[in-house]
Coordinates of C-alpha atoms and ligand atoms in Angstrom, one line a residue:
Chain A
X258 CA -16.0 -0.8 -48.6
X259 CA -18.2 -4.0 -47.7
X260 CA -20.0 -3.5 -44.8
X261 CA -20.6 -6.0 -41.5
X262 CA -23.2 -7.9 -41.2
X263 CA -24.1 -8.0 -37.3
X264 CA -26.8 -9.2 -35.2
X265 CA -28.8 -6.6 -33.1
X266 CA -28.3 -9.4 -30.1
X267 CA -25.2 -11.3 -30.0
X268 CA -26.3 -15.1 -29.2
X269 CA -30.0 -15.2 -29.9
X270 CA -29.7 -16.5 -33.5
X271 CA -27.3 -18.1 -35.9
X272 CA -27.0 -19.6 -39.4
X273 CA -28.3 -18.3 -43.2
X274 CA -31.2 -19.5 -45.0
X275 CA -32.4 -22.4 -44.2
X276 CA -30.3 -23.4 -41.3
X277 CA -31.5 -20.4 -39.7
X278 CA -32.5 -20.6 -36.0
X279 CA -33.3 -19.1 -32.9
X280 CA -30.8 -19.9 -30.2
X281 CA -32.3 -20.4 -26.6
X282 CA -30.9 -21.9 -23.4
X283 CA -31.7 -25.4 -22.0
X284 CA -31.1 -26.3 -18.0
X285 CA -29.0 -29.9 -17.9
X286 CA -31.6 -30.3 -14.4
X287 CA -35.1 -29.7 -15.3
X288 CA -35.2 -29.3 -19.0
X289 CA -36.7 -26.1 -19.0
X290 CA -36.0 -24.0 -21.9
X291 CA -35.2 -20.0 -22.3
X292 CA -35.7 -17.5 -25.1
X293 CA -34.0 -14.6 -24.4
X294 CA -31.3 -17.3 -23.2
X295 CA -30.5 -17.4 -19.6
X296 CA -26.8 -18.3 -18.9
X297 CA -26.1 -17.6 -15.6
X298 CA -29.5 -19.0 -13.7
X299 CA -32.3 -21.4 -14.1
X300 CA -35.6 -19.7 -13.4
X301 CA -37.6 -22.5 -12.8
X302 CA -37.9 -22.3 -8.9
X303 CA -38.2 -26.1 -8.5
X304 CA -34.9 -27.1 -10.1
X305 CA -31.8 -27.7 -8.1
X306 CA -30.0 -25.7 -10.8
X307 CA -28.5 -27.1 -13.7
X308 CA -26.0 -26.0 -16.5
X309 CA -27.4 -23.6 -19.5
X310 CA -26.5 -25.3 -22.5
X311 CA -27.4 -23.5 -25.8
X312 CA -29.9 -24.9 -27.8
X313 CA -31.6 -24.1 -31.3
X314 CA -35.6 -23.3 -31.3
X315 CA -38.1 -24.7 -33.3
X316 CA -38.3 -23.0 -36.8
X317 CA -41.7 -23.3 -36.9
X318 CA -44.7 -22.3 -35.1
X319 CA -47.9 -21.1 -35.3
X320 CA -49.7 -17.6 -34.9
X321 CA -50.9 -16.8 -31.0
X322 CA -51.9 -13.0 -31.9
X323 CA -50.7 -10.5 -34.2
X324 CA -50.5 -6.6 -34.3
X325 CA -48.7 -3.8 -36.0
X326 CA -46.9 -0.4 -35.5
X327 CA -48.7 2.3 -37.5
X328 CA -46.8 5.3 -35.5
X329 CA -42.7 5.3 -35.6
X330 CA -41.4 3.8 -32.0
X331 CA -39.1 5.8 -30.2
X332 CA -35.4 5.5 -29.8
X333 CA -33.8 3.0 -29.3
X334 CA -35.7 1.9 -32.2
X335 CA -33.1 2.7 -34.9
X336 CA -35.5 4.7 -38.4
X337 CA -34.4 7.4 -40.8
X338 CA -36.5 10.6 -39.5
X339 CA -36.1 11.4 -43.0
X340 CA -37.9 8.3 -44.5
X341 CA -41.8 8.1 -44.5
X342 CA -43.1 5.9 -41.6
X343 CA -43.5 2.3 -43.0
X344 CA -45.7 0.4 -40.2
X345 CA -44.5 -3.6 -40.1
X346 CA -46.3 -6.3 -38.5
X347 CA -45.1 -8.3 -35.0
X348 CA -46.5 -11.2 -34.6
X349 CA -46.1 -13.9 -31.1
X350 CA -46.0 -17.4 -31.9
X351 CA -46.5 -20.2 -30.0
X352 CA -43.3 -22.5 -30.6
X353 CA -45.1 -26.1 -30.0
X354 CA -42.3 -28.2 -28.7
X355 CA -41.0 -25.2 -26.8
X356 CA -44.0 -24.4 -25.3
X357 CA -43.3 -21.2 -25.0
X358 CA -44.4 -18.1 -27.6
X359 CA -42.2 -15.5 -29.1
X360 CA -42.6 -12.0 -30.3
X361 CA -40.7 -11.2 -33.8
X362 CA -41.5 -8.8 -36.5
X363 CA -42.8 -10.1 -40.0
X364 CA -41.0 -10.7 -42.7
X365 CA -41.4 -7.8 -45.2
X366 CA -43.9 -7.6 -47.1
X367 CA -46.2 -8.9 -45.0
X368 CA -49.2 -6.9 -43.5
X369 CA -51.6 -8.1 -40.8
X370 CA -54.4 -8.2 -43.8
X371 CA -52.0 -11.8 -44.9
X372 CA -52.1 -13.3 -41.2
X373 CA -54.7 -15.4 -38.9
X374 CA -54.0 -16.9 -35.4
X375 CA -53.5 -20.2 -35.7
X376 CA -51.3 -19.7 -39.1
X377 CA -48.2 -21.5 -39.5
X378 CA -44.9 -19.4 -39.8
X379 CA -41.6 -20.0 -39.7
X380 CA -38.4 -17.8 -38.5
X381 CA -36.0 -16.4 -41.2
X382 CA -33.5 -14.3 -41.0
X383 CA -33.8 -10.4 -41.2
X384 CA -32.4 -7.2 -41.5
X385 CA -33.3 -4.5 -38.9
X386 CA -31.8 -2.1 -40.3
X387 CA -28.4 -0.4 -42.4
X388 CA -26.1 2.7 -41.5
X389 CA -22.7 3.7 -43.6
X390 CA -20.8 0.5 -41.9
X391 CA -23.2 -2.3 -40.5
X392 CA -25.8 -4.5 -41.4
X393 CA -27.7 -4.8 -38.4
X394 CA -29.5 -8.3 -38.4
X395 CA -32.3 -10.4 -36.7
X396 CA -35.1 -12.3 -37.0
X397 CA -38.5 -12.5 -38.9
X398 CA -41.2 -14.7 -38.8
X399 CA -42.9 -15.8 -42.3
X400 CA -46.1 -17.4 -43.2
X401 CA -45.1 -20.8 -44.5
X402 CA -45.7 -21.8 -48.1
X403 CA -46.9 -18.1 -48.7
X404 CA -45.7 -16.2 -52.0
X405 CA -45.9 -12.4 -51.6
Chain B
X151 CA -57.9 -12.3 7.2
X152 CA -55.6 -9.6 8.5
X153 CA -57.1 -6.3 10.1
X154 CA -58.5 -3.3 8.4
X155 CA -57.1 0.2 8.4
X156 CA -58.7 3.8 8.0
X157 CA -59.5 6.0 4.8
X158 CA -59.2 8.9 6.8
X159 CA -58.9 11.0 4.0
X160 CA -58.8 11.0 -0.4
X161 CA -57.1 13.8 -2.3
X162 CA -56.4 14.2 -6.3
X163 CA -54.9 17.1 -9.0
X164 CA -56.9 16.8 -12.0
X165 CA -55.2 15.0 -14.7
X166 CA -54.3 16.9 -17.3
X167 CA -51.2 18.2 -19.6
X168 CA -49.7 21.0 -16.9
X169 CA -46.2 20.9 -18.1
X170 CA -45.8 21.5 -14.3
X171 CA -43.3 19.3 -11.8
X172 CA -44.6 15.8 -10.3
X173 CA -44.0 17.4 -6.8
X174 CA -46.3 20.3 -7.3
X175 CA -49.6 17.2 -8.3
X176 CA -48.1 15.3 -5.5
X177 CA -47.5 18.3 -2.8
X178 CA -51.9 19.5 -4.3
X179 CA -53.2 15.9 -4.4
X180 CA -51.9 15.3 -0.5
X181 CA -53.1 18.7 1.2
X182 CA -56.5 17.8 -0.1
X183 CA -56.2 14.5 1.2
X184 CA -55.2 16.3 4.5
X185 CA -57.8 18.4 4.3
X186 CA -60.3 15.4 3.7
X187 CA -59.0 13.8 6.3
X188 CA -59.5 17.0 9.0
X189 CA -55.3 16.4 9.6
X190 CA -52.6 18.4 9.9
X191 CA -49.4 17.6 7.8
X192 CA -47.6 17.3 11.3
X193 CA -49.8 14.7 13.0
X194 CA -48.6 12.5 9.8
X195 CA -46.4 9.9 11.5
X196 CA -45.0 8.2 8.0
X197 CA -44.9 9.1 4.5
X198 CA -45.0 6.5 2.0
X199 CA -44.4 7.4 -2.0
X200 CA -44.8 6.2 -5.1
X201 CA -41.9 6.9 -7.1
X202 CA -41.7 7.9 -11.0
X203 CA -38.6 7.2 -13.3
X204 CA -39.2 10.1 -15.3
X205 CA -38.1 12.9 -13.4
X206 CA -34.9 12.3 -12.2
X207 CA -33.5 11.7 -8.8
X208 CA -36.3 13.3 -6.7
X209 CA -38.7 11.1 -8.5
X210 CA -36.4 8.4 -7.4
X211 CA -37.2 9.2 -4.0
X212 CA -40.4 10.9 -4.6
X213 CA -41.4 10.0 -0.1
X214 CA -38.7 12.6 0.4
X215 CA -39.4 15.0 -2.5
X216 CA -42.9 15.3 -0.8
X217 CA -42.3 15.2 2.6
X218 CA -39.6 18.4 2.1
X219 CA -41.7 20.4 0.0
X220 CA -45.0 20.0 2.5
X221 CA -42.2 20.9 4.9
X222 CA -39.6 18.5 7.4
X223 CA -41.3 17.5 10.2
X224 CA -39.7 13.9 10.9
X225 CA -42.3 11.7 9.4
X226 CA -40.6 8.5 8.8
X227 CA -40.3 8.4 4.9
X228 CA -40.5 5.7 2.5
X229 CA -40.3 5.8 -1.5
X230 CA -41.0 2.6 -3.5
X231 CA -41.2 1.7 -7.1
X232 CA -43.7 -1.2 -8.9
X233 CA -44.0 0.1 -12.4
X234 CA -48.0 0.5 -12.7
X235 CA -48.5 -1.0 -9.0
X236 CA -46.0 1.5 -7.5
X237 CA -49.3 3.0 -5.9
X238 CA -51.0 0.0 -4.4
X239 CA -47.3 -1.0 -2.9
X240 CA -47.1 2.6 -1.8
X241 CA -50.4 2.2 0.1
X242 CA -49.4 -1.7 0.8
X243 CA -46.7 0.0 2.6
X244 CA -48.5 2.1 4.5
X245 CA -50.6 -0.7 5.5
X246 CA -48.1 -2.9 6.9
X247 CA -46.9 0.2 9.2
X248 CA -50.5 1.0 10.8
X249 CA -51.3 -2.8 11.5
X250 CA -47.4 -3.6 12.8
X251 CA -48.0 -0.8 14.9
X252 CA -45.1 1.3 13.4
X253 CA -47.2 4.5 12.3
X254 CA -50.6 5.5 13.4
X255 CA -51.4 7.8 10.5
X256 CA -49.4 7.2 7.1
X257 CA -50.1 9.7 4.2
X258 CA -49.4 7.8 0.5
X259 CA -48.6 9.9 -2.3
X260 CA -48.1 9.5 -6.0
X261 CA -47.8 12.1 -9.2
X262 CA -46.6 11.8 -12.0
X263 CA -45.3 14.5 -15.1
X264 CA -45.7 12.4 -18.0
X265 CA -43.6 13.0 -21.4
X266 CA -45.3 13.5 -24.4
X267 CA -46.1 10.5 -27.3
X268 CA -45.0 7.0 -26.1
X269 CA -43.6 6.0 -23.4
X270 CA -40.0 4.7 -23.9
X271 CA -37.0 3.2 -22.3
X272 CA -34.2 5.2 -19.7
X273 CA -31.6 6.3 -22.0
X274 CA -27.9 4.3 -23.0
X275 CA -27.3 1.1 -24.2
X276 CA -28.7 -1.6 -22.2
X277 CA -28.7 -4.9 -23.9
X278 CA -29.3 -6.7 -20.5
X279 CA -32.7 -4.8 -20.4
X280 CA -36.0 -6.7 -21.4
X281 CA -37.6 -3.1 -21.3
X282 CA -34.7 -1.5 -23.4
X283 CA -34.6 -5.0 -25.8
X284 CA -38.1 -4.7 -26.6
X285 CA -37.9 -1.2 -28.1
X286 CA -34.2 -1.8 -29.8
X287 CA -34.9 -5.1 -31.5
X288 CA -39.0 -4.9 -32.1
X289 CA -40.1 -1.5 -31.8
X290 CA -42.8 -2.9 -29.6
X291 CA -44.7 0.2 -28.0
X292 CA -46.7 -0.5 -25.1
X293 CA -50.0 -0.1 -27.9
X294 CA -48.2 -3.0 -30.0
X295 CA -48.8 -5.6 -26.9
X296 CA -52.3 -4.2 -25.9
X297 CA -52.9 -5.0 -29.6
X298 CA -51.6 -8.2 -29.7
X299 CA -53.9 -9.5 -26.2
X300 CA -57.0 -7.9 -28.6
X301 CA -56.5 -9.6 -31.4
X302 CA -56.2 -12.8 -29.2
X303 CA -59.4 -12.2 -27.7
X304 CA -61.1 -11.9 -30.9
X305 CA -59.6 -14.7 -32.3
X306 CA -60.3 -16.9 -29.3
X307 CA -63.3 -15.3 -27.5
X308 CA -65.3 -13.7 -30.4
X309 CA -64.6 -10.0 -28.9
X310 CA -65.4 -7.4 -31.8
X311 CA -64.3 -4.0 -32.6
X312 CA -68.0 -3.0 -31.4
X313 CA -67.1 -4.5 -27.9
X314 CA -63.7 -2.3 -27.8
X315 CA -65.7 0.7 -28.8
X316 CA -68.7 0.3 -26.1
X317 CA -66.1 0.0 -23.8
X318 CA -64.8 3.6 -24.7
X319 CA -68.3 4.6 -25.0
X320 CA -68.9 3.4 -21.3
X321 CA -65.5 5.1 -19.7
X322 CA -65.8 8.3 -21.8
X323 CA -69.4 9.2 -20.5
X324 CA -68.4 8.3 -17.4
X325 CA -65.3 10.8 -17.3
X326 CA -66.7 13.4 -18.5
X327 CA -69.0 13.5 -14.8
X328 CA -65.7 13.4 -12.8
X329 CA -63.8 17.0 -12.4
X330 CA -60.6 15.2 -11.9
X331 CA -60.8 13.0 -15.3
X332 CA -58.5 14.8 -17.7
X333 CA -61.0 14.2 -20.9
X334 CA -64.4 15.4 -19.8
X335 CA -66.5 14.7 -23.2
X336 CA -68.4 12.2 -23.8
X337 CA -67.1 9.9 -26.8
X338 CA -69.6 8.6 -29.4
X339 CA -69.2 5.1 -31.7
X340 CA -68.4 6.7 -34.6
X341 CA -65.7 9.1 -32.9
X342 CA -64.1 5.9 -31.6
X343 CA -64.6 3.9 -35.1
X344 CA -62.9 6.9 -36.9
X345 CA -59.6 7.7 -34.6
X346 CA -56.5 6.3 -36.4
X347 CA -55.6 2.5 -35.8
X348 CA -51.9 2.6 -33.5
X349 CA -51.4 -1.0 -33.2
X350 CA -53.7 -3.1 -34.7
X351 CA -56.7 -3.7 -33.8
X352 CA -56.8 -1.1 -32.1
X353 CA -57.4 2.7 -32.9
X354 CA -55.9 6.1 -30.7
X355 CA -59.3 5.9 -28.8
X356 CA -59.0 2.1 -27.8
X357 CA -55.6 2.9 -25.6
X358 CA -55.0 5.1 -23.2
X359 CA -52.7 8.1 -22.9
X360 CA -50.1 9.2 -20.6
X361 CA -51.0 12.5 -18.2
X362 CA -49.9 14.5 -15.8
X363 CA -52.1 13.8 -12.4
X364 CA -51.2 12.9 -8.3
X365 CA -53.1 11.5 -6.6
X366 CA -53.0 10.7 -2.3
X367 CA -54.6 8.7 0.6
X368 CA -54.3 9.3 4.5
X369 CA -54.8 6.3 5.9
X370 CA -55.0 5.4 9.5
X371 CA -55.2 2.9 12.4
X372 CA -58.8 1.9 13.4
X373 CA -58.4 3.2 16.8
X374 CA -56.9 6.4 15.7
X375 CA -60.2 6.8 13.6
X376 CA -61.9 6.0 16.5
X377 CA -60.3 9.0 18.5
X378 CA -60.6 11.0 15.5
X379 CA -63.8 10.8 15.4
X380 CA -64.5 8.7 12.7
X381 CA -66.7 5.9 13.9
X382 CA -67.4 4.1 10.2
X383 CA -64.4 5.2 8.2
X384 CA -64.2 3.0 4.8
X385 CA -61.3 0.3 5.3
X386 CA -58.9 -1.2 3.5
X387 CA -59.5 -5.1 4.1
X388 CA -57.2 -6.3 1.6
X389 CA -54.2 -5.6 -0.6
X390 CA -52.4 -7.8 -3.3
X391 CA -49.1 -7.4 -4.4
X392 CA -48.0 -11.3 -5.6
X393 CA -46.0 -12.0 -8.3
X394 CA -46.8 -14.4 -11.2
X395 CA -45.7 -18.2 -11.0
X396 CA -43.1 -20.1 -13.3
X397 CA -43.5 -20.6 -16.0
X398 CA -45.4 -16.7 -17.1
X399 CA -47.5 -18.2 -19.6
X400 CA -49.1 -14.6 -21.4
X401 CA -46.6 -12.2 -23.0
X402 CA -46.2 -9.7 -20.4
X403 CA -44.4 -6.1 -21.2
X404 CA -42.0 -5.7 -21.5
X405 CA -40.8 -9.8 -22.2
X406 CA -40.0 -10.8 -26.0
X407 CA -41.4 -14.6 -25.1
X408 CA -43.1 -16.0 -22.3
X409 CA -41.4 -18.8 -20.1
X410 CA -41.2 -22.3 -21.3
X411 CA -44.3 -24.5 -20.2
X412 CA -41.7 -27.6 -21.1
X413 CA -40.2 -28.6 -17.5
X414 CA -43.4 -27.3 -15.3
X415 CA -47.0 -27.1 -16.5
X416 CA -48.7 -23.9 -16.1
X417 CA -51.5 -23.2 -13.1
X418 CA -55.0 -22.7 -14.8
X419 CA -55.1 -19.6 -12.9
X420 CA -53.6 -16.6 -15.0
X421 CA -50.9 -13.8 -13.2
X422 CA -53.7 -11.3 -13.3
X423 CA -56.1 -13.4 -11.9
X424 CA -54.1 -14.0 -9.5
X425 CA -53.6 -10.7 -7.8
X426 CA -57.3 -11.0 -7.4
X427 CA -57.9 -14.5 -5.9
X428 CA -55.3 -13.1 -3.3
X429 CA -57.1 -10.1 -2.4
X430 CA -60.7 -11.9 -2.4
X431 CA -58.9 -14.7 -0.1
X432 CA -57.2 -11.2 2.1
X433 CA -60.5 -9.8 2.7
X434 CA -62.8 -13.1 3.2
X435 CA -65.2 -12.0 0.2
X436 CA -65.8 -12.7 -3.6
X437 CA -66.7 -11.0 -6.7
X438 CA -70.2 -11.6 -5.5
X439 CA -69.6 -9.3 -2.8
X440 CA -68.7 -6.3 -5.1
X441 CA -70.7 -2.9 -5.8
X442 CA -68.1 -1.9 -7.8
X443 CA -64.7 -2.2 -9.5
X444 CA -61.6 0.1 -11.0
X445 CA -59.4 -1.6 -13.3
X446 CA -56.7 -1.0 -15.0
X447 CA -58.0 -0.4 -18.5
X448 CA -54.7 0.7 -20.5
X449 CA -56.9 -0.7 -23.5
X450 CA -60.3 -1.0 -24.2
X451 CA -59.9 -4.6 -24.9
X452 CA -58.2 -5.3 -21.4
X453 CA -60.7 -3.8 -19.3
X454 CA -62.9 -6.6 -20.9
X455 CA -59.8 -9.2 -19.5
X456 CA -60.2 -7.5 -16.4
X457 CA -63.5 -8.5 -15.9
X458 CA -63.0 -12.5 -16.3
X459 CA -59.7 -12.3 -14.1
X460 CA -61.8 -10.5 -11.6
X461 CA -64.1 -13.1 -12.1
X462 CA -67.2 -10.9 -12.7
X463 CA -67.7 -13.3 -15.3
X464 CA -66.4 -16.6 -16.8
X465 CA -63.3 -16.7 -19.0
X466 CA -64.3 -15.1 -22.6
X467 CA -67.8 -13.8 -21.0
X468 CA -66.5 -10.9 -20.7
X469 CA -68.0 -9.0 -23.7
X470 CA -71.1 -10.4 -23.1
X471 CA -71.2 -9.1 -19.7
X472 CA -70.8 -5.3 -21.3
X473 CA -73.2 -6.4 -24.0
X474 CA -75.3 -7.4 -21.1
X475 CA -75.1 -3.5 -19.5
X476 CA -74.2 -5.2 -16.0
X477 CA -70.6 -3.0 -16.0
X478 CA -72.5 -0.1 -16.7
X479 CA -73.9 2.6 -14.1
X480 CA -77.1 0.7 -12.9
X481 CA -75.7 -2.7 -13.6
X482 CA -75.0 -5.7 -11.8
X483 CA -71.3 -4.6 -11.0
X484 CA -69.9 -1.5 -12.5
X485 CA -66.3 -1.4 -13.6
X486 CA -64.7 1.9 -14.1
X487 CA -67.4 4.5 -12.6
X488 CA -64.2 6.9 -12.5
X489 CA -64.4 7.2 -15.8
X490 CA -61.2 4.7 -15.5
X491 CA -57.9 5.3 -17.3
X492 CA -59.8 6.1 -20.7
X493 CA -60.8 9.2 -19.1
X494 CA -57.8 10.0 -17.4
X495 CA -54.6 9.0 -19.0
X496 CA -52.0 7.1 -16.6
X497 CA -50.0 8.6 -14.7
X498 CA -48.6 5.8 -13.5
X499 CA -47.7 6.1 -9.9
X500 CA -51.0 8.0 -9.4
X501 CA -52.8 5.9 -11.0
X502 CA -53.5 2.9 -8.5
X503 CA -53.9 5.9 -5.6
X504 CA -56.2 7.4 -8.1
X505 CA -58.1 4.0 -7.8
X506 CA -58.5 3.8 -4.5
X507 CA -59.7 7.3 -4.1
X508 CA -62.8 6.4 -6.5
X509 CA -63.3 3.8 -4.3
X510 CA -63.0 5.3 -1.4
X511 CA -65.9 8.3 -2.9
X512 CA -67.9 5.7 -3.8
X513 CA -68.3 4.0 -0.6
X514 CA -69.1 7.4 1.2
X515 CA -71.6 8.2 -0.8
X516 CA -69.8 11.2 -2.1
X517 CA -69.6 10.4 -5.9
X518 CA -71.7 12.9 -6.6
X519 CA -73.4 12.0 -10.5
X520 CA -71.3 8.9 -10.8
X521 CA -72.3 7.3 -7.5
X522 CA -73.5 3.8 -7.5
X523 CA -76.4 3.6 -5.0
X524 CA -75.9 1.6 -1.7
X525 CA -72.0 0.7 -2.4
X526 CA -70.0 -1.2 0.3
X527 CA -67.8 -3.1 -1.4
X528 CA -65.0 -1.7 -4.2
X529 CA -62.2 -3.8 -5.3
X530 CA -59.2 -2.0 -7.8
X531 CA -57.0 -3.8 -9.9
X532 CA -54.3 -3.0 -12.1
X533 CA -51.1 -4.6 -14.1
X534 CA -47.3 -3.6 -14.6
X535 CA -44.5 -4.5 -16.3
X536 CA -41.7 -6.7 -14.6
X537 CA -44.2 -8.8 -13.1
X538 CA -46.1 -6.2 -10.7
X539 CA -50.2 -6.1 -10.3
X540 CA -51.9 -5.3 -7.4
X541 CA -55.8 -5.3 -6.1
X542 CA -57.1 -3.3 -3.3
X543 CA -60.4 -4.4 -1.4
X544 CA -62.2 -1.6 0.6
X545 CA -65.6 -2.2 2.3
X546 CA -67.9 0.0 4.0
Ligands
ZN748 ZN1 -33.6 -26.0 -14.2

């Protein structure tokens, strides 16, 4: 049986490999942009109000800070109570033509020993995490041109 | 400027692990403050409280959970929730009653029975909930974004690890002179350098826990403190509750990005020092003015922030300004002589009450080992999530 592959959040992020992308919400009035994506509402309180149209985010970005999870987070953060604790790092970037930053986890692999603010990543798609039938998927942000 | 009201009276149960109910710290905390204040329960016009989400529907409505078990006795009743700032809206409240003329004596109340390990979102599946997002997609704990505002300031201001720890240092020694403070030792370096790291940079003794406390206020009209006999009560000459301004340009809990600086360029001026500009503009003073400040230091790291957004200092002076001593007892301005929420743990809709109180001992003369000699100025100042903050001003 060939399980589903599913996004934690329906409508934040689309596309495999390198076509991968964030997916935020532009207003048709002011321009302003939105990541979580706004559909209903612009929230810029100098805009008339315009229509939300969906629109990809840059894949690339660099480091504003960085941090890690050495303890397990609580529900509803999905882990295996069986499985050894394995901290990951999160890390905010600051999206340039966005101007706007946004928290992910990195990609495996990568501790906060391998990242700097100011570092270039890049977002790449991601597994959260797997029971019996789904794939549960979402993003990660990578160091670009980084071999681990 | 807008008009002053009364501390008539200041009232706290220690901070601690109880295991008991929130009502029970709330129900203590106010008869002290009653008893500070020479009242009775049934002169009380209006209860204000400050609710908590974490013990059901009487912690929904916490200004009736109190008033019933201090006993009916018709005081108009109000419960309101502001995340961290539920306090400071709780005593905003109460404030807009006295000077509207509405109440002449208001008693404000907060407690809190806090769960063990980290806090985490209400239960269900919420996918329309930035608070419920943050923990289902990232995992990111409360410590993970304290870290992340550290790491920045090292990156960006040249903070070190040393800094964070002098700040524990500071707040630890402090606590353990103040029987309300739920850790009463004082806290070396090396005990500070050798706790775990929880979110990096930062180690167990860099963040603060969550505790059991309540904390309460009876505050007044002038003229009733007049008649009370009360002829130089300390007064509350200012209290902030704004909200940030589009586009939120710091990753605030419990968002996953900030807003979009595309269609509107951000104000220089940050959210959090914002709530103060608005309190020193409420009261007609300035951080020169100041004898002494409580902040909201959930991390060692931000109690530094604090002190730039207060504008003790310039932007990134704050660790210099610790280095400097001048937030120490003795120092130009001392920030946190409470022993602040390294020393007690937040309970969170105590813990702005619990601010205020400090203050409010300070500027009496009545903080005992901690006092800071000739104080007549105190500003508090904390931050929430869902874009709550608030600063109180109180003068002597
Ligand atoms: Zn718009």
């Amino acid at each position: 049986m060939s399980r589903t592959r599913t996004p934690v959040v329906d409508g934040w992020f689309t596309g495999d490999g390198d076509d991968f992308r964030l997916l935020g919400t532009r207003c048709s009035a002011c321009a302003a942009v939105f990541f979580p994506r706004e559909d209903v509402h612009c929230r810029n309180p100098g805009c008339p109000g315009g229509d939300l149209e969906e629109v990809p985010l840059s894949q690339r970005g660099y480091i504003w800070s960085y941090t890690d999870s050495r303890y397990r987070p609580p529900s509803p953060y999905v882990t295996d109570p069986e499985l050894p604790w394995e901290p990951y790092a999160l890390i905010a970037v600051e999206l340039e033509s966005e101007r706007m930053v946004v928290l992910g986890q990195a990609a495996p692999g990568f501790t906060v020993a391998d990242l700097a603010v100011g570092m270039e990543v890049e977002v790449v798609p991601g597994v959260l995490h797997e029971d019996t039938e789904t794939i549960w998927t979402t993003w990660h942000w990578r160091p670009t041109g980084v071999a681990i | 400027m807008t008009g002053d009201v009364a501390v008539l009276g200041a009232g706290m149960h220690p901070w601690g692990k109880w295991g008991r109910g929130f009502v029970e710290y709330g129900v203590a905390a106010a008869r002290a403050a009653l008893a500070d204040a020479g009242l009775e329960w049934r002169q009380v016009g209006s209860i204000v409280g400050a609710d908590t989400v974490r013990s059901g529907y009487p912690g929904y409505v916490a200004g009736a959970a109190f008033a019933k078990a201090l006993g009916w006795q018709g005081a108009r009743v109000t419960s309101v929730y502001a995340a961290c700032a539920s306090g400071a809206q709780a005593i905003s409240t109460a404030r807009a009653q006295i000077l509207s003329g509405l109440a002449d004596v208001v008693l404000v109340v907060g407690a809190d029975a806090a769960p063990k390990g980290f806090f985490r979102p209400a239960g269900g599946d919420r996918p329309d909930d930035p608070d419920w997002l943050r923990f289902r997609v990232l995992g990111a704990t409360n410590p993970t974004y304290f870290g992340l505002y550290a790491r920045r300031r090292m990156a960006v201001h040249g903070d070190t690890l040393e800094d964070f720890t002098q700040v524990k240092v500071k707040n630890a020694a402090l606590g353990a002179l103040n029987a309300n403070a739920r850790y009463r030792k004082p806290v070396t370096a090396q005990e500070v350098a050798a706790s775990p790291v929880v979110a990096d940079p930062l180690r167990l003794l860099d963040i603060c826990a969550t505790s059991d406390g309540g904390a309460a206020l009876v505050l007044s009209s002038m003229e009733f403190a007049r008649r009370h006999g009360v002829a130089e009560p300390v007064r509350i000459r200012a209290v902030s509750t704004v909200t940030p301004r589009y586009p939120n340009t710091v990753l605030d809990l419990p968002e996953i990005a900030t807003d979009s600086a595309v269609a509107v360029d951000p104000t220089a001026e940050t959210f959090r020092a914002s709530i103060a500009r608005a309190a020193y503009e409420e009261a007609g003073i300035g951080p020169d003015d100041l004898s002494l400040a409580e902040v909201y230091d959930l991390s060692t790291a931000l109690e530094l922030q604090w002190y730039e957004d207060l504008g003790l200092c310039g932007q990134g002076e704050g660790a210099e300004l610790l280095r400097d001593g001048e937030t120490a007892p003795g120092g130009r301005i001392p920030v946190n002589m409470s022993g602040g929420l390294a020393s007690f743990g937040e309970a969170v809709p105590a813990q702005a009450i619990a601010q205020v109180c400090e203050v409010t001992w300070q500027l009496r003369g009545q903080a005992g080992d901690r006092q800071v000699a000739g104080a007549r100025v105190g500003i508090t100042a904390n931050q929430g999530l869902f874009g709550h903050g608030s600063a109180v001003i109180a003068v002597r």
